Short mmCIF file of C-alpha atoms and ligand atoms in Angstrom, two decimals:
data_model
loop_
_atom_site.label_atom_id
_atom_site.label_comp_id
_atom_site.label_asym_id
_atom_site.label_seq_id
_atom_site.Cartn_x
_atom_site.Cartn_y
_atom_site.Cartn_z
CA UNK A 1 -40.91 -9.61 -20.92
CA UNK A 2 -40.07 -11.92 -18.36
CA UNK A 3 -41.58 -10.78 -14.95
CA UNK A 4 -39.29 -12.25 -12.32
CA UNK A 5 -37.71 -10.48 -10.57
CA UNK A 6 -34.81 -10.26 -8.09
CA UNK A 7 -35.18 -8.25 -5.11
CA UNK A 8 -33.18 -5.02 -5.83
CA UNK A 9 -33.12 -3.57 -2.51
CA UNK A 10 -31.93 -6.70 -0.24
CA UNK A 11 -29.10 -7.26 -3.12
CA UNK A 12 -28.05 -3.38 -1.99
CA UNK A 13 -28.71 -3.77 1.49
CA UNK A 14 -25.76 -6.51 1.02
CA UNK A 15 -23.32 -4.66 -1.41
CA UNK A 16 -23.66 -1.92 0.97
CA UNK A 17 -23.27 -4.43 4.40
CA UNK A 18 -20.14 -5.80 2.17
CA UNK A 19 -18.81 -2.42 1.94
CA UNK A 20 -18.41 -1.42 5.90
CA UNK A 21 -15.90 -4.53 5.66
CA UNK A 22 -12.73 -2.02 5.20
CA UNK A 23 -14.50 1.03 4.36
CA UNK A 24 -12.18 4.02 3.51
CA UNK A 25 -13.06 7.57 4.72
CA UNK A 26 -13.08 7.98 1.03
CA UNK A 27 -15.96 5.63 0.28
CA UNK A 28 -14.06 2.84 -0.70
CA UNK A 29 -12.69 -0.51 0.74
CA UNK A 30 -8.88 -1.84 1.69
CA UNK A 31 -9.54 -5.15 1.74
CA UNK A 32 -6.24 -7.20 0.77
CA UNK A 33 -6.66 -10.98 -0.22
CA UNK A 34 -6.52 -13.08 3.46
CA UNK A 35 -6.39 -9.59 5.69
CA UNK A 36 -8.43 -9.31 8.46
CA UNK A 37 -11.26 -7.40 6.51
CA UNK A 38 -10.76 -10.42 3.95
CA UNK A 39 -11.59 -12.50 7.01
CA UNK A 40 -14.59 -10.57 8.71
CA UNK A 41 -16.12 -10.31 4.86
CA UNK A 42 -15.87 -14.28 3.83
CA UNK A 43 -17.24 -14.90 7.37
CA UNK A 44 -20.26 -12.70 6.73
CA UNK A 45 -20.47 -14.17 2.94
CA UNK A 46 -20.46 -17.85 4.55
CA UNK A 47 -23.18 -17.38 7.00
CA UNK A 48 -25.66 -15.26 4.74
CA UNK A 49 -25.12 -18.52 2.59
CA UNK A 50 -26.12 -20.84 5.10
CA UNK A 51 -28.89 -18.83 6.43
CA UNK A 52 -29.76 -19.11 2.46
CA UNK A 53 -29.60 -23.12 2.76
CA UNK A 54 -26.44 -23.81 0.86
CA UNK A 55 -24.04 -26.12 1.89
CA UNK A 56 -20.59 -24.31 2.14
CA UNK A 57 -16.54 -25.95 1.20
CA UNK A 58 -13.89 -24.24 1.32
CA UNK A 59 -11.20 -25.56 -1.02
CA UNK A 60 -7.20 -25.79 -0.66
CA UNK A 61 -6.75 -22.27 -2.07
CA UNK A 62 -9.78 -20.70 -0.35
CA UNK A 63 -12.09 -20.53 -2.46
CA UNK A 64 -15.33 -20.49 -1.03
CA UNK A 65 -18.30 -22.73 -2.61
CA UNK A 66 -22.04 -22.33 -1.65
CA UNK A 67 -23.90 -25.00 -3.48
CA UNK A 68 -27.89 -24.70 -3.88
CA UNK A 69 -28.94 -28.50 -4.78
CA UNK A 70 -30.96 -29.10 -7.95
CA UNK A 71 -33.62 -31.87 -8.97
CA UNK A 72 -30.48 -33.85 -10.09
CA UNK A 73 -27.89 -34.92 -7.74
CA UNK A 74 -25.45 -36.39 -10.45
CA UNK A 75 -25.37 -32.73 -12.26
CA UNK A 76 -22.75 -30.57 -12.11
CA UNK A 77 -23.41 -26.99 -10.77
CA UNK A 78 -23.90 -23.83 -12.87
CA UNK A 79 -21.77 -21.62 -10.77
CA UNK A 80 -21.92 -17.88 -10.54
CA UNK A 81 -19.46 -15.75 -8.44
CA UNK A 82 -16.71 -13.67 -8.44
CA UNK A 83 -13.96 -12.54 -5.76
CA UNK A 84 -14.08 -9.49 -2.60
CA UNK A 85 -10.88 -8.54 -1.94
CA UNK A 86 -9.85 -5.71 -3.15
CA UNK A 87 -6.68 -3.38 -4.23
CA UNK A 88 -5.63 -1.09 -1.33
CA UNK A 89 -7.82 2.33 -2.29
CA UNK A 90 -10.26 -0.20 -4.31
CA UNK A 91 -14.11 0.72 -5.19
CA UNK A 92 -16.80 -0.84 -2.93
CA UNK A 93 -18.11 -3.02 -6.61
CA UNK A 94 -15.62 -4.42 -8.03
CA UNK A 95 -15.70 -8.17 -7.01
CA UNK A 96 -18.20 -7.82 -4.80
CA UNK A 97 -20.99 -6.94 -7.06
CA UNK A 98 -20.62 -10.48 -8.83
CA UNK A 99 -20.42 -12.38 -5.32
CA UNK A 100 -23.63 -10.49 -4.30
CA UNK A 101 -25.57 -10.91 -7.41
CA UNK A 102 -24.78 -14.91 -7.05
CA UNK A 103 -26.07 -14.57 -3.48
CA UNK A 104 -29.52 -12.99 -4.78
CA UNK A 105 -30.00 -15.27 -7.48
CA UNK A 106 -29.55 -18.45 -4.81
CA UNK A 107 -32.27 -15.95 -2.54
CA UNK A 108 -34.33 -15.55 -5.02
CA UNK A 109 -34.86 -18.97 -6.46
CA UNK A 110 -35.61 -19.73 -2.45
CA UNK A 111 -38.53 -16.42 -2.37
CA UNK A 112 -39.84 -18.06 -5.52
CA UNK A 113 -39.67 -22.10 -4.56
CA UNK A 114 -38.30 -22.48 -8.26
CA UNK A 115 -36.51 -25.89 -8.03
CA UNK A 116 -33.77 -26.14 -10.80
CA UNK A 117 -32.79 -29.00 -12.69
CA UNK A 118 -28.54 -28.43 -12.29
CA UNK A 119 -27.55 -27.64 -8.61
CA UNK A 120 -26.65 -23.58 -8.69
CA UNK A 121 -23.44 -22.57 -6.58
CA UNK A 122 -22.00 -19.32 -5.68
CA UNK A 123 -18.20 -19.18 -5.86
CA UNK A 124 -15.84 -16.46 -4.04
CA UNK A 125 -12.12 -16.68 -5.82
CA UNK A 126 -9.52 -15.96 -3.74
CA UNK A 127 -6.90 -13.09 -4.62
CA UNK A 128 -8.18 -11.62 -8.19
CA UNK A 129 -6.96 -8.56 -7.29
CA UNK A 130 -3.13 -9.87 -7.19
CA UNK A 131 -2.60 -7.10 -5.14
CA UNK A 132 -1.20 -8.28 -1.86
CA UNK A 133 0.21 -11.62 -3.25
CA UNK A 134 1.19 -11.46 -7.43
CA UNK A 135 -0.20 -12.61 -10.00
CA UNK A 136 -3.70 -11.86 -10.15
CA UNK A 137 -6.99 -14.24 -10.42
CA UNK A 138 -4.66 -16.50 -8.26
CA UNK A 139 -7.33 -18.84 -6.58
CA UNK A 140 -9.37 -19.70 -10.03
CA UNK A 141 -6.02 -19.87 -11.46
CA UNK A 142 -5.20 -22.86 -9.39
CA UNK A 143 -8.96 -24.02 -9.69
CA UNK A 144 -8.31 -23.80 -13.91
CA UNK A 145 -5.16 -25.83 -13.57
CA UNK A 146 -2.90 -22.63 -14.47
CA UNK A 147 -1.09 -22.81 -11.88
CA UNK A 148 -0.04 -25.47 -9.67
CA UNK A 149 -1.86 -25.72 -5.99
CA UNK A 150 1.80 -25.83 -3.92
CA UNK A 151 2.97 -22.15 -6.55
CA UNK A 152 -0.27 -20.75 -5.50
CA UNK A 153 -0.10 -21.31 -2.10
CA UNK A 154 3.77 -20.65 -1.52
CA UNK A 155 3.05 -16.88 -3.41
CA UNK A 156 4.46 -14.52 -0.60
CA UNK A 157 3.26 -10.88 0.36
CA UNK A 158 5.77 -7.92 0.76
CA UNK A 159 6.02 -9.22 4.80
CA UNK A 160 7.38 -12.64 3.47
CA UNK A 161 3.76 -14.55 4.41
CA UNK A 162 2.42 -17.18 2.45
CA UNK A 163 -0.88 -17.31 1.07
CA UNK A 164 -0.65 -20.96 2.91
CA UNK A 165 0.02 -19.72 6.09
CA UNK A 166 -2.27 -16.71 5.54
CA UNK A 167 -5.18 -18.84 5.09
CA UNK A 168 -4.65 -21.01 8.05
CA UNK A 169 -4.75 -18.03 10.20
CA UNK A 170 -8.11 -17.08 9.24
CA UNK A 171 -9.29 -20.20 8.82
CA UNK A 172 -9.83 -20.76 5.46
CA UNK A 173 -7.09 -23.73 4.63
CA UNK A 174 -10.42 -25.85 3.11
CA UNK A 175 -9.75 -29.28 2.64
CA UNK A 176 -11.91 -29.87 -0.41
CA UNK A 177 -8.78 -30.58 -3.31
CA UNK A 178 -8.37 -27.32 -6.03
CA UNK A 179 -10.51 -28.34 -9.07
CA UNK A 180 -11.08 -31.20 -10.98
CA UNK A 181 -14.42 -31.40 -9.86
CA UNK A 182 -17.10 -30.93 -12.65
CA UNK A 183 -18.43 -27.75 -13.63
CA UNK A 184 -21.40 -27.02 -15.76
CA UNK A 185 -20.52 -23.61 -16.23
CA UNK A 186 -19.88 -20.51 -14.76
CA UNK A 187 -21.29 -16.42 -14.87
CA UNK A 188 -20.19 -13.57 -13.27
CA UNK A 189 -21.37 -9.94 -13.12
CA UNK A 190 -18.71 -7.56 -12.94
CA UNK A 191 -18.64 -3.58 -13.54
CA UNK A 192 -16.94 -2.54 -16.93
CA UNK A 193 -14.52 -0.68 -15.13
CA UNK A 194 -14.19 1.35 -18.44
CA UNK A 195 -16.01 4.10 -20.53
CA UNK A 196 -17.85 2.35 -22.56
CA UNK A 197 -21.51 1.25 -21.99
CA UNK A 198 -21.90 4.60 -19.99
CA UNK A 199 -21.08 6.40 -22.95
CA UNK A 200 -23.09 5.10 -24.97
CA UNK A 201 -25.97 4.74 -22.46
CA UNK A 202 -26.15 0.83 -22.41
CA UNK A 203 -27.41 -1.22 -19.59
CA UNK A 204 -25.77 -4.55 -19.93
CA UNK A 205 -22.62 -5.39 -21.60
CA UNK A 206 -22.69 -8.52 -23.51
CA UNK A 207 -19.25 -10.00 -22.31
CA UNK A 208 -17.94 -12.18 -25.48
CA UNK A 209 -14.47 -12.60 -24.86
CA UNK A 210 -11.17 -11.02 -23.52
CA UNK A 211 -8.54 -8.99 -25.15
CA UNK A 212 -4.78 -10.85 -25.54
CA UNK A 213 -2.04 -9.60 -23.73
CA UNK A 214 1.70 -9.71 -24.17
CA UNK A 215 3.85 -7.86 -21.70
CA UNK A 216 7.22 -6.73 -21.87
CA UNK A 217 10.31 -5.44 -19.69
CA UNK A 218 12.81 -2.88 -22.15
CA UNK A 219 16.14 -1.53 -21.22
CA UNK A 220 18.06 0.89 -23.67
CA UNK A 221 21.78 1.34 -22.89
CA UNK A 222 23.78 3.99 -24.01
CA UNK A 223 26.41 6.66 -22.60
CA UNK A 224 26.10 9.15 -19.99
CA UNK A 225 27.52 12.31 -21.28
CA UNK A 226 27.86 15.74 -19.80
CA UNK A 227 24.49 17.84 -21.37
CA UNK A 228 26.73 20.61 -21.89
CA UNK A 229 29.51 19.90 -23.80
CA UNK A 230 28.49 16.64 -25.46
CA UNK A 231 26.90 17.62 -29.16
CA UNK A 232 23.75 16.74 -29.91
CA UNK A 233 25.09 14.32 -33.23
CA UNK A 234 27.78 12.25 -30.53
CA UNK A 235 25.47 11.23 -27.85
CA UNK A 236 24.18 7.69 -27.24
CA UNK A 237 21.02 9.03 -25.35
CA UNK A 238 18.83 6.08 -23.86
CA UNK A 239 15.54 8.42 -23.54
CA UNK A 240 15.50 9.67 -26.49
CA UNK A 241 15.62 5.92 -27.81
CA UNK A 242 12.73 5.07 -25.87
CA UNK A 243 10.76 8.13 -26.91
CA UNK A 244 11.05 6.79 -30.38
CA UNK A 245 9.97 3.40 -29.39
CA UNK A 246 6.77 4.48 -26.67
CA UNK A 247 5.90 6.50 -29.96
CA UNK A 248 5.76 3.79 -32.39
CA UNK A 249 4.32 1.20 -29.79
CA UNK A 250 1.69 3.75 -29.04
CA UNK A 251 0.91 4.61 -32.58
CA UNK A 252 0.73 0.78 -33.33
CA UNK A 253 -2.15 0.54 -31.19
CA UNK A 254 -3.99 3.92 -32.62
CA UNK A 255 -3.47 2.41 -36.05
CA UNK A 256 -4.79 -1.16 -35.12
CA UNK A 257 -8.12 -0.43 -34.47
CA UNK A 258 -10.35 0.64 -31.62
CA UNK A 259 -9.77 -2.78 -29.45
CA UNK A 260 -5.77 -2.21 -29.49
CA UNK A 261 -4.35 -1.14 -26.36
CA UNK A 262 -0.77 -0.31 -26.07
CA UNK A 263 0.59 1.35 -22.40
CA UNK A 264 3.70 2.18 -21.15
CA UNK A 265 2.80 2.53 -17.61
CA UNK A 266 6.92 2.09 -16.04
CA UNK A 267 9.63 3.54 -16.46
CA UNK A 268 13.60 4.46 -15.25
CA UNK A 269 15.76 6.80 -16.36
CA UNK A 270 19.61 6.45 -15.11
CA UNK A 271 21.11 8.40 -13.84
CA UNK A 272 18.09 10.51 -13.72
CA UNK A 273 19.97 14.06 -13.28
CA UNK A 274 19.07 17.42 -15.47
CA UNK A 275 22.56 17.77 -16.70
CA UNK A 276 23.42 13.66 -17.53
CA UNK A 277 22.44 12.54 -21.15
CA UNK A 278 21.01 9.35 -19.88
CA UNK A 279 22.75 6.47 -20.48
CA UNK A 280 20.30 4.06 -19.65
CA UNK A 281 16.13 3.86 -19.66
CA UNK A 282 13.81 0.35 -18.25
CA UNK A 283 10.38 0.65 -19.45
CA UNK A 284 7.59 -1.45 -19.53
CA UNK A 285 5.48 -2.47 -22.75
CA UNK A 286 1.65 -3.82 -22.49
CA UNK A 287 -0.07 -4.39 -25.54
CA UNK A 288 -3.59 -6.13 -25.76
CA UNK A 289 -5.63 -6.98 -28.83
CA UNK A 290 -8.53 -9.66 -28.64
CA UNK A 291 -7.18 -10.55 -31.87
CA UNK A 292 -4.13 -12.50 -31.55
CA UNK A 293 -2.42 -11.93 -35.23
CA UNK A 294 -3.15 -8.47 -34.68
CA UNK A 295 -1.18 -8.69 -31.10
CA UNK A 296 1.84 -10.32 -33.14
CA UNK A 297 1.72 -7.43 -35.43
CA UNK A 298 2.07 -5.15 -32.39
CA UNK A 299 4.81 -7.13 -31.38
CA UNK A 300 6.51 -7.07 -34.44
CA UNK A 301 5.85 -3.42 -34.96
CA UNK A 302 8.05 -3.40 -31.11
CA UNK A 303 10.94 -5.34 -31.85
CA UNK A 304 11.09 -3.39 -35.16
CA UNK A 305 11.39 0.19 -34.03
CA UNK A 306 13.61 -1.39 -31.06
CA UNK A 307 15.87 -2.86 -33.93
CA UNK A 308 16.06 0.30 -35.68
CA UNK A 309 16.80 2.24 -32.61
CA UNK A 310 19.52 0.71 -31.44
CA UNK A 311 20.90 0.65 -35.21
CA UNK A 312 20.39 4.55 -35.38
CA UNK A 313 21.28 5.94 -32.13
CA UNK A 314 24.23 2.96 -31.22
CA UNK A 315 22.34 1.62 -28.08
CA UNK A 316 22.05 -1.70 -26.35
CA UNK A 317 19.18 -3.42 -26.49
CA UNK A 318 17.56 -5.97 -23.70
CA UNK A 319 13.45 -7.01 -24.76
CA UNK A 320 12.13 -9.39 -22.90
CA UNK A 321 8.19 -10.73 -22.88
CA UNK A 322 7.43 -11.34 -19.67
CA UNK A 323 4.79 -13.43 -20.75
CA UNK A 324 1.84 -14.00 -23.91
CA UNK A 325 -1.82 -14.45 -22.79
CA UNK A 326 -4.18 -15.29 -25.83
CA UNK A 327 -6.91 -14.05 -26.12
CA UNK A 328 -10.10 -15.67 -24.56
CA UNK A 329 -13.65 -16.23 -26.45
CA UNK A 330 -16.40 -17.22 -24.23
CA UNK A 331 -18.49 -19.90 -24.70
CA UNK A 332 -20.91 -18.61 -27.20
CA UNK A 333 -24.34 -20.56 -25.88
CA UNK A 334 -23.06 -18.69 -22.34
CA UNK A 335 -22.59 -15.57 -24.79
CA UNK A 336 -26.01 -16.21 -25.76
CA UNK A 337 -28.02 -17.12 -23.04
CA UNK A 338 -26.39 -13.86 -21.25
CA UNK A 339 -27.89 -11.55 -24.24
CA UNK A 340 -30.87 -13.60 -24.21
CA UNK A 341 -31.34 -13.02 -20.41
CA UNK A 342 -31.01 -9.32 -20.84
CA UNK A 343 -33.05 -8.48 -23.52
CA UNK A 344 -35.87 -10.42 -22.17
CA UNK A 345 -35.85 -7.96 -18.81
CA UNK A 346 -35.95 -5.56 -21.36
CA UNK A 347 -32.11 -4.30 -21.39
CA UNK A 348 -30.22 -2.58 -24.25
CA UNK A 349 -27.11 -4.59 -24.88
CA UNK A 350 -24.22 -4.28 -26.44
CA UNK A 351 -21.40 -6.93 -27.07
CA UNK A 352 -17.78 -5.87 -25.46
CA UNK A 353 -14.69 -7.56 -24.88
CA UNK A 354 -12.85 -7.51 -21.59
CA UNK A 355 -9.71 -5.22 -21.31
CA UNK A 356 -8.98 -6.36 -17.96
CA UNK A 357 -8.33 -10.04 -16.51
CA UNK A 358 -11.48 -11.63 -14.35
CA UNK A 359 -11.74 -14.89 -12.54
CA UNK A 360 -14.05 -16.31 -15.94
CA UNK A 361 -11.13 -16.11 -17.94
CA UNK A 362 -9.38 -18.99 -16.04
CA UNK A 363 -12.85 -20.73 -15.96
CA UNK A 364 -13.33 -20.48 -19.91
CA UNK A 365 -10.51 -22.93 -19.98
CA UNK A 366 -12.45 -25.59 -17.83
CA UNK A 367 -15.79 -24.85 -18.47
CA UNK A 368 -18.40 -23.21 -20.43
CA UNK A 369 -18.61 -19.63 -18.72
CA UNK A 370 -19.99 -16.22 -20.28
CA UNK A 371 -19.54 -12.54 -17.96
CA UNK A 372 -21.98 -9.80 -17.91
CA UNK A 373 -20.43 -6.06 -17.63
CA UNK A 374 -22.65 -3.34 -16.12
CA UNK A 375 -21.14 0.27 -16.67
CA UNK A 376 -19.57 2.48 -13.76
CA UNK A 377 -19.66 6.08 -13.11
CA UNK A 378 -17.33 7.84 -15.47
CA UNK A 379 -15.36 4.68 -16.04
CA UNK A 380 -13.50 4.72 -13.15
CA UNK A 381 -12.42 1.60 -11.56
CA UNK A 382 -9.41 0.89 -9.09
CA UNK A 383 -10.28 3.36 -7.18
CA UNK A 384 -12.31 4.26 -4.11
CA UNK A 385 -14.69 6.70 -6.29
CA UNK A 386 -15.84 3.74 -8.12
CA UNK A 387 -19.79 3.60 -7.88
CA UNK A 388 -22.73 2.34 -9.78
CA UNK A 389 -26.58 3.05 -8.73
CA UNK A 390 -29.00 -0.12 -7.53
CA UNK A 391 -30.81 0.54 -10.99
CA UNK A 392 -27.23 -0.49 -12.43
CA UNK A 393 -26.45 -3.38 -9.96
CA UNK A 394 -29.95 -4.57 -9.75
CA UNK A 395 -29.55 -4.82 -13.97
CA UNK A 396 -26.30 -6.84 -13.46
CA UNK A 397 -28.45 -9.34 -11.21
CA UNK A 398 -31.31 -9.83 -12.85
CA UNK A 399 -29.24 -10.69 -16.07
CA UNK A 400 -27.48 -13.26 -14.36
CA UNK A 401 -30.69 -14.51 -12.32
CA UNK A 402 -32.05 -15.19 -16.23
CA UNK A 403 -29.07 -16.52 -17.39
CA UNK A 404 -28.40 -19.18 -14.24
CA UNK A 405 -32.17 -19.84 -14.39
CA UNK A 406 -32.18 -21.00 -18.22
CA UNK A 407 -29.09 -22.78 -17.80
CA UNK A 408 -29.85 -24.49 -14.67
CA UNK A 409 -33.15 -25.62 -15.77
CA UNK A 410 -31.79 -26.55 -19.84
CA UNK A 411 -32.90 -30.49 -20.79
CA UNK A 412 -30.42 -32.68 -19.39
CA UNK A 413 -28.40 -34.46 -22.44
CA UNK A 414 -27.59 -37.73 -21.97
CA UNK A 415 -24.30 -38.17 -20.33
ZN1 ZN B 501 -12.64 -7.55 -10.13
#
């Protein structure tokens, strides 16, 4: 057993300090990438890292970077971190738990004088959520080279503002450029924001990789009819086309195992009136599988049923992927030092993969990076109920204090 250990109660003294910024009645936080609360909350996240000793930069995109120097100056950081804003009736943890775990590791390494090898940085992304301005994990996106810096910045919010102009009113237009720069590698903490490890009463989810996803937009056509007088054999009904294809998308996923996911979470019926046989239906497909062949046979299994639809009940057919993520695998020493630094505080552990999209997907691509899951109450995420106890947070933080630690302090290879 390894005896050090992070101080539980100032790391939720700060998730709970965190949480004011845009409290709901309900317990939860509205804090919308680049808002005011956005504002007050990177403010307060900047100063407790300087009162910590970090030097802070801000880059192009916003991201904040609080940088804890090691024993080498040429070494790149290990970098921990995740994002705080949040979606508009968002849970007080999600984000902020990873940002204020990285803050009590850097604390922590100061209480204990431990002097690392690699410099250790915290990192706050800006806009996961993808909330205010679409699409989501928007600032690590840019860092990872997904996206280009002038696309990320020109992304506009319902109002028509800018995330540019958004982040020169609250002063966080850094200069530092977006990426590039070398990373060691990179941890974050984040709740499950699903059923799992509370169901089966584990403390630390072993984070090895992220499902695939493929996303679709549908539109049946057929014929508005009159529900009375139009027989049942002569109508070209668009709903009851899409019936047959949510069915077989749905059982695709039942039949491919429990890490298949298959939601149709959108849909339009024209002309949506209780006596019109519809005569047209939009719905929208998303399938996930951390396998990608088994994601293409979901797909197939799709555009089959949407073939034989339109065959069978003489519709029109538009299907169009809005776009193919592959699946992500983590870098398995990260994988491994991660269930290493759990087990050794004495966790149960179980491996998982990611359902959802985090900031460490995008950093997978540019550097070594491995996530930690801790479960939530009931599952529920996305929501201002969310909630975990400081047992549950305080397991999230010591994992990742172990995990920075080892990594931080590995034997320098030669370059
Ligand atoms: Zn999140």
């Amino acid at each position: 057993m390894d005896n050090t250990r992070i101080d539980r109660h100032r790391l939720w003294a700060s998730l709970m300090e965190m949480a004011k910024i845009g409290a709901t009645p309900k317990g939860g936080v509205h804090r919308l990438a680049l808002d005011d609360d956005d504002w007050t909350a990177r403010d307060l996240l900047v100063q407790w890292c300087r009162e910590a000793g970090c030097s802070v930069r801000v880059d192009k995109m916003g991201n904040i970077f609080a940088r804890r120097p090691g024993r080498s100056v040429a070494a790149a950081p290990v970098m921990a971190g995740s994002h705080l804003d949040s979606q508009p009736t968002g849970g007080k943890f999600d984000g902020a738990l990873g940002v204020m775990a990285a803050l009590e590791v850097i604390r922590t390494l100061n209480d204990l004088r431990i002097d690392t090898e690699y410099p250790v940085e915290l990192v706050c992304w800006t806009n996961e959520e993808g909330s205010r301005f679409s699409p989501a994990m928007l600032g690590s996106g840019v860092f990872a080279g997904v996206f280009p810096l002038v696309h990320g910045l020109g992304m506009t919010d319902q109002d028509g503002r800018t995330v540019g102009e958004e982040l020169k009113r609250i002063g966080y237009a850094g200069r530092e450029e977006v990426g590039g720069s070398d990373v060691d590698s990179y941890f974050e903490v984040h709740i499950e924001q699903g059923p799992i490890l509370e169901t089966e009463g584990i403390d630390v989810g072993v984070v090895t990789g992220a499902v695939g996803q493929r996303w679709y937009d549908v539109t049946l056509t057929g014929q508005e009819a009159h529900a009375g007088p139009t027989p049942m054999d002569m109508r070209r009904d668009a709903l009851l086309g899409a019936c047959e294809v949510i069915d077989a998308v749905y059982r695709s996923a039942v039949d491919n195992g429990p890490d298949a996911r298959a939601t149709v979470g959108h849909m339009r019926v024209y002309p949506n009136s209780r006596n019109v046989v519809p005569g047209r239906v939009t719905f929208s497909v998303d399938l996930r599988h951390p396998d990608d062949n088994e994601l293409a046979r979901m797909d197939s299994v799709l555009s089959e049923i949407c073939l034989k639809v339109l065959r069978e009940r003489k519709l029109e057919l538009g299907l169009h992927q809005l776009f193919h993520f592959p699946p992500t695998e983590f870098d398995a020493e990260c994988v491994g030092l991660v269930r290493d630094a759990a087990e050794r505080s004495g966790y149960s552990v179980r491996d998982v993969v990611s359902g959802a999209g985090h900031d460490a997907i995008y950093m997978q691509r540019v550097a070594p990076s491995g996530m930690i899951f801790v479960p939530c109450e009931g599952g529920i995420s996305h929501n201002e109920a969310e909630n975990i106890s400081l047992e549950v947070a305080s397991a999230g933080c010591q994992t990742l204090f172990n995990a920075v630690l080892g990594r931080a302090n590995r034997e320098r290879r030669a370059a």
